[in-house]
Amino acid sequence: MSVTLDLPEHVVQRLTAEADRRGVALADLIADLAAQLPDSDQPRRRLAFVGVGASRSGISERVDDLLAEGFGRD
């Protein structure tokens, strides 16, 4: 399958350098990197809980305010 990508020059340079370093073709490097991505059918991991404790920075006292402002939401 043929795909055309419009990538910034610095990204192409990094990919090409990595392909050269590994001694593989650019297409093989991109295929290898894509194979390392999680399966699309896997659900996204979500934070199940928040641990709150005392802190020297005073954030413990502001937890309710931060959560009310949307801290930690996607």
XYZ file of C-alpha atoms in Angstrom:
74
model
C 0.000 0.000 0.000
C 1.298 3.432 -0.847
C 0.751 6.423 1.458
C 1.836 10.027 0.987
C 2.622 12.063 4.096
C 3.323 15.757 4.420
C 5.728 15.931 7.371
C 7.855 18.794 8.639
C 11.422 18.618 7.335
C 12.918 18.122 10.811
C 10.678 15.068 11.338
C 11.745 13.561 8.011
C 15.392 14.167 8.923
C 14.976 12.422 12.282
C 13.164 9.466 10.723
C 15.750 9.143 7.967
C 18.616 9.333 10.458
C 17.021 6.637 12.622
C 16.402 4.410 9.598
C 20.060 4.841 8.587
C 21.197 4.105 12.139
C 19.171 0.872 12.150
C 20.203 -0.008 8.610
C 16.614 -0.297 7.398
C 14.484 1.437 4.792
C 12.430 4.439 5.899
C 9.196 2.576 5.132
C 10.325 -0.332 7.340
C 11.149 2.037 10.199
C 7.724 3.678 9.989
C 6.033 0.259 9.868
C 8.018 -0.817 12.957
C 7.062 2.347 14.841
C 3.406 1.906 13.893
C 3.487 -1.714 15.086
C 4.472 -0.444 18.544
C 1.262 1.589 18.876
C -1.489 0.123 21.052
C -4.335 -1.649 19.298
C -7.128 0.774 18.443
C -9.737 -1.521 19.978
C -8.121 -1.320 23.408
C -9.916 1.125 25.689
C -7.968 4.153 26.797
C -6.581 3.816 30.296
C -8.167 6.249 32.694
C -7.104 7.372 36.127
C -9.225 5.375 38.541
C -8.458 7.346 41.684
C -6.542 10.303 42.981
C -4.312 9.945 46.006
C -4.421 13.033 48.179
C -2.132 13.660 51.103
C -0.369 16.431 52.882
C 2.043 18.524 50.895
C 4.426 21.293 51.735
C 3.344 23.322 48.718
C -0.164 23.750 50.084
C -1.877 21.924 47.242
C -3.703 19.651 49.692
C -5.718 22.599 50.883
C -6.670 23.465 47.292
C -7.701 19.997 46.083
C -11.433 20.716 46.114
C -10.911 23.977 44.216
C -8.637 22.343 41.643
C -11.076 19.499 41.043
C -13.958 21.970 40.725
C -11.938 23.838 38.088
C -11.610 20.616 36.076
C -8.124 19.452 37.055
C -7.556 15.887 35.866
C -10.387 15.828 33.336
C -9.728 14.990 29.693
